[in-house]
Coordinates of C-alpha atoms in Angstrom, one line a residue:
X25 CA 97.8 16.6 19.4
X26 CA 99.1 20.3 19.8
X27 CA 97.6 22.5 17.0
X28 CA 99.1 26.1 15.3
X29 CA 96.8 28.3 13.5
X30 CA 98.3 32.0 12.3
X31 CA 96.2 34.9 11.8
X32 CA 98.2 38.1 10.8
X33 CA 97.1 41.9 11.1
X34 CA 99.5 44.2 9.8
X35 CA 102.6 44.0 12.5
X36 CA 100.1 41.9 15.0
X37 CA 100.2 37.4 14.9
X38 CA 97.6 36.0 16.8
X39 CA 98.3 32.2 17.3
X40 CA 95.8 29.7 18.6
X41 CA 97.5 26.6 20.5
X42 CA 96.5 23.2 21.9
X43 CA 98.6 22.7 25.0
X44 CA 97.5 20.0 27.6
X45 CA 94.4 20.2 25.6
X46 CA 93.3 23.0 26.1
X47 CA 93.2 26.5 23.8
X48 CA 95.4 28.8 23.9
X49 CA 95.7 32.8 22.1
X50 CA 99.6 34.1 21.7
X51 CA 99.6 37.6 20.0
X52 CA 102.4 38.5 18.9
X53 CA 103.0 42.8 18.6
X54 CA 106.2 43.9 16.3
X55 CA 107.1 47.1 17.1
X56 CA 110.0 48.9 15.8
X57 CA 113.0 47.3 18.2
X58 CA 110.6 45.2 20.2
X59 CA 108.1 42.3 20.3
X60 CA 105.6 42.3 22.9
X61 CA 104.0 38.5 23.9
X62 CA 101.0 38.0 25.4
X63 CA 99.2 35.0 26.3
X64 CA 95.5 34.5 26.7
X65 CA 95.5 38.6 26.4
X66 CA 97.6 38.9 29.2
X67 CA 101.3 40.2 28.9
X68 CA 104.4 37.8 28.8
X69 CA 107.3 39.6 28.4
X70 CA 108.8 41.9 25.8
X71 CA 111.7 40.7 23.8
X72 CA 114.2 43.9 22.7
X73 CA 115.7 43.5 19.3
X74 CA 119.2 45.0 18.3
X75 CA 119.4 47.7 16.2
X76 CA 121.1 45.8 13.3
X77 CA 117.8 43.6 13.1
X78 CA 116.7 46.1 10.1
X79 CA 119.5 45.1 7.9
X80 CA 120.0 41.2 9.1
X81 CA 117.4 39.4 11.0
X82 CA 118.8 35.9 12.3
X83 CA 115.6 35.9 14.5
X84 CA 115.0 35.3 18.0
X85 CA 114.2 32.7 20.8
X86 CA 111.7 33.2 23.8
X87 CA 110.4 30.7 26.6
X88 CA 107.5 31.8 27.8
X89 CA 104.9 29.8 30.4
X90 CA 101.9 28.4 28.6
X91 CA 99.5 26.2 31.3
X92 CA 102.9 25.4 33.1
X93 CA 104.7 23.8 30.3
X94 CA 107.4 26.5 29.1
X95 CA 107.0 26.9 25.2
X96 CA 109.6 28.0 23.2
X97 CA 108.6 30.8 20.8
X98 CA 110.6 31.0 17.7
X99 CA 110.7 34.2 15.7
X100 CA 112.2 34.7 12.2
X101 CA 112.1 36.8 9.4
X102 CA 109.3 35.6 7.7
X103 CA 107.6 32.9 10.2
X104 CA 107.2 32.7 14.1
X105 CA 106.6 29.5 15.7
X106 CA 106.5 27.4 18.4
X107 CA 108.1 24.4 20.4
X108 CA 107.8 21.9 23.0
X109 CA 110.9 19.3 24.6
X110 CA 112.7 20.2 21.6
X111 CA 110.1 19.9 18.9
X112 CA 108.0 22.6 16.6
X113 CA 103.9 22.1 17.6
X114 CA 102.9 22.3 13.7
X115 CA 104.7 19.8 12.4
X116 CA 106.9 18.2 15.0
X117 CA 110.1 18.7 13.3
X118 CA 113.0 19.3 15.4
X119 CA 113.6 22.8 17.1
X120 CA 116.7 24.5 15.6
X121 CA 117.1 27.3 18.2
X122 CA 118.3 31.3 16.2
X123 CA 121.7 32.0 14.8
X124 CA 124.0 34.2 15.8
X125 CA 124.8 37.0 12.7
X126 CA 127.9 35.6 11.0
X127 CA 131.0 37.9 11.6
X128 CA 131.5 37.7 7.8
X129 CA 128.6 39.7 7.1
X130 CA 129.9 42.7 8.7
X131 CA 132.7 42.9 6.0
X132 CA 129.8 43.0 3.7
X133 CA 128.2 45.3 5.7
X134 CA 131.0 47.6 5.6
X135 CA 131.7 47.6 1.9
X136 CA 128.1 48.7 1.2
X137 CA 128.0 51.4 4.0
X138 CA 131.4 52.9 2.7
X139 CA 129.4 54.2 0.0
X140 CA 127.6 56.8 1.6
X141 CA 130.5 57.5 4.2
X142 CA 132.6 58.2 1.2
X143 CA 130.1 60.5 0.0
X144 CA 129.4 62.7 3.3
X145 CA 133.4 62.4 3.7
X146 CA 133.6 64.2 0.4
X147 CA 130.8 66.1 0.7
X148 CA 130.7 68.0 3.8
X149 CA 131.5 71.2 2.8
X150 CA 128.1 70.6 0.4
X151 CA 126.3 69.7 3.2
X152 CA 126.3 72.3 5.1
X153 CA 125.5 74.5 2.1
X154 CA 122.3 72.5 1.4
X155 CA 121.2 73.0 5.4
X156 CA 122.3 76.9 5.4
X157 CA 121.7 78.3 2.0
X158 CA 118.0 80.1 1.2
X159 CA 117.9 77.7 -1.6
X160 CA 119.0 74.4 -2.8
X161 CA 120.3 75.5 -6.6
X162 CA 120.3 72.5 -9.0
X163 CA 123.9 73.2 -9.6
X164 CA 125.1 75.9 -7.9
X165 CA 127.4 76.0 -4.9
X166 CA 125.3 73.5 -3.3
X167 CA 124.5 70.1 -3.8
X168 CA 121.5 68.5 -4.8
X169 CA 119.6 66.7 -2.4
X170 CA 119.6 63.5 -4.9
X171 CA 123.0 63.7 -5.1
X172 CA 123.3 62.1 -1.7
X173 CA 120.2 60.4 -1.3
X174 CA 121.1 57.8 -4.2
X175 CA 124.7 56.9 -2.3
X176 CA 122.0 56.3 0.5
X177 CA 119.7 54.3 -0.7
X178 CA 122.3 52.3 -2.6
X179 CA 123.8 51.7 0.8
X180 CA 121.2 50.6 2.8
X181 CA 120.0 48.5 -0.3
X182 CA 123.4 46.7 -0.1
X183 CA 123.2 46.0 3.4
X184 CA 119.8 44.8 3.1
X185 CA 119.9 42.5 0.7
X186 CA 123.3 40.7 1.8
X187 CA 121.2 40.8 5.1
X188 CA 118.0 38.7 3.7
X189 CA 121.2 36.6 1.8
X190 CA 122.4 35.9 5.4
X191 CA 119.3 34.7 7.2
X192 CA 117.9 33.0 4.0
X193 CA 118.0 29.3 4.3
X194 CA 121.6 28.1 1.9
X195 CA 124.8 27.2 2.7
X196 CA 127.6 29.6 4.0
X197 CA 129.5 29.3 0.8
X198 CA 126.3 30.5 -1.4
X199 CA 125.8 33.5 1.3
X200 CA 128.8 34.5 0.7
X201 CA 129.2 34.3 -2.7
X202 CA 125.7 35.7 -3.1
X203 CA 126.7 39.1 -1.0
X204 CA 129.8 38.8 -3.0
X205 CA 128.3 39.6 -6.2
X206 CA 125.6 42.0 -4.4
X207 CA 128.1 44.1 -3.1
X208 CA 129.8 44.0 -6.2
X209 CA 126.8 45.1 -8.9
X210 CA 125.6 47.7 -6.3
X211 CA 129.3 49.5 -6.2
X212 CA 129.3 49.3 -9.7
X213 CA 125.8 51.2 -9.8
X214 CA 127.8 53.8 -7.7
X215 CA 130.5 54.0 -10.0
X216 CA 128.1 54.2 -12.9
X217 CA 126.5 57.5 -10.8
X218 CA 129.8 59.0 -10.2
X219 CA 130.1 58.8 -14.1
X220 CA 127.0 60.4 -15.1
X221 CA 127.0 62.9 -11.9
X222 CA 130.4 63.7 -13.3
X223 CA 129.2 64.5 -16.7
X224 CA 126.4 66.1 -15.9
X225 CA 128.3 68.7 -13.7
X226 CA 130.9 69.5 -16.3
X227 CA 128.2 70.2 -18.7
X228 CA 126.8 72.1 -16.2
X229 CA 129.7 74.3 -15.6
X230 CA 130.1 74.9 -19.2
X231 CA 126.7 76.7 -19.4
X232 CA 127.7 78.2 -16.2
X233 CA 130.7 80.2 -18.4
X234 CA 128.5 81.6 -21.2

């Protein structure tokens, strides 16, 4: 009976396999756009990973040779493992092979990303007084730094989250609704900021007169 047992080091998965009865080591590297495969310490293959994978992982299939049966290896989000004629080793479940990313999520994507784009758009006279001036006033003729980095990080939160909502395991309808109301409260955090970034200025400007 094929066995799975999963011992993880920081980005490294060593796996220890039956197969035609006898052991097996997979390890498993993650490196930034890559995992590397090796079997019995000796290289597989490695498997590139797009550039969107930070925001939306749907995962990834690779056959690879184990003892001359080919053994599917199955990597996700939050698990990686294997298959044989169809079937997972651990529990011998059916093998549901990775999903393509949804074309709905890039509408999502989109929306949250606009926020920062809007920002530079507006911004880029700021910018470039940031980069060139001797000093970044507080409110002078050049921007904060936070004043961008928030817009940022609201972004990239956005997209992550409606991301981890798209490879989670619910139905399309709940993704969608889910990044729905994601995309929703974090543009509402960005209007909020425009608000208080607004007051905060004009008081600013005031003092600035006396």
């Amino acid at each position: 009976m094929p066995d799975v047992i999963e011992e993880e080091k920081m980005k490294t998965r060593i796996y220890q396999l039956q197969i035609n009865y006898q052991p097996h080591t997979v390890t498993i590297v993650h490196k930034a756009l890559e995992y590397i495969i090796a079997v019995d310490d000796v290289p597989q293959q490695a498997v590139k990973v797009p550039v969107w994978n930070f925001f939306v992982n749907m995962g990834k299939d690779v056959t690879i040779d184990i003892d001359g049966v080919p053994v599917t290896v199955a990597i996700r989000r939050k698990w990686t493992r294997f298959a044989v004629d169809g079937y997972y080793l651990d529990n011998h479940q059916p093998f549901f092979p990775a999903r393509p990313v949804p074309k709905w999520y890039w509408i999502f994507f989109a929306l949250n990303m606009a926020i920062i784009a809007l920002c530079v758009a507006f911004s880029f006279y700021y910018i470039f007084s940031v980069l060139f001036s001797s000093a970044i006033g507080l409110f002078g003729n050049s921007v904060p730094v936070f004043t961008l980095l928030l817009p940022l990080l609201l972004s990239i939160a956005g997209t992550k989250i409606c991301g981890n909502i798209c490879s989670g395991e619910y139905s399309t309808a709940a993704k969608v609704i889910m990044s729905v109301i994601t995309t929703l409260i974090i543009w509402g955090l960005f209007y909020l900021y425009l608000k208080l970034y607004t007051v905060i200025f004009f008081i600013s400007f005031l003092f600035s007169w006396r």
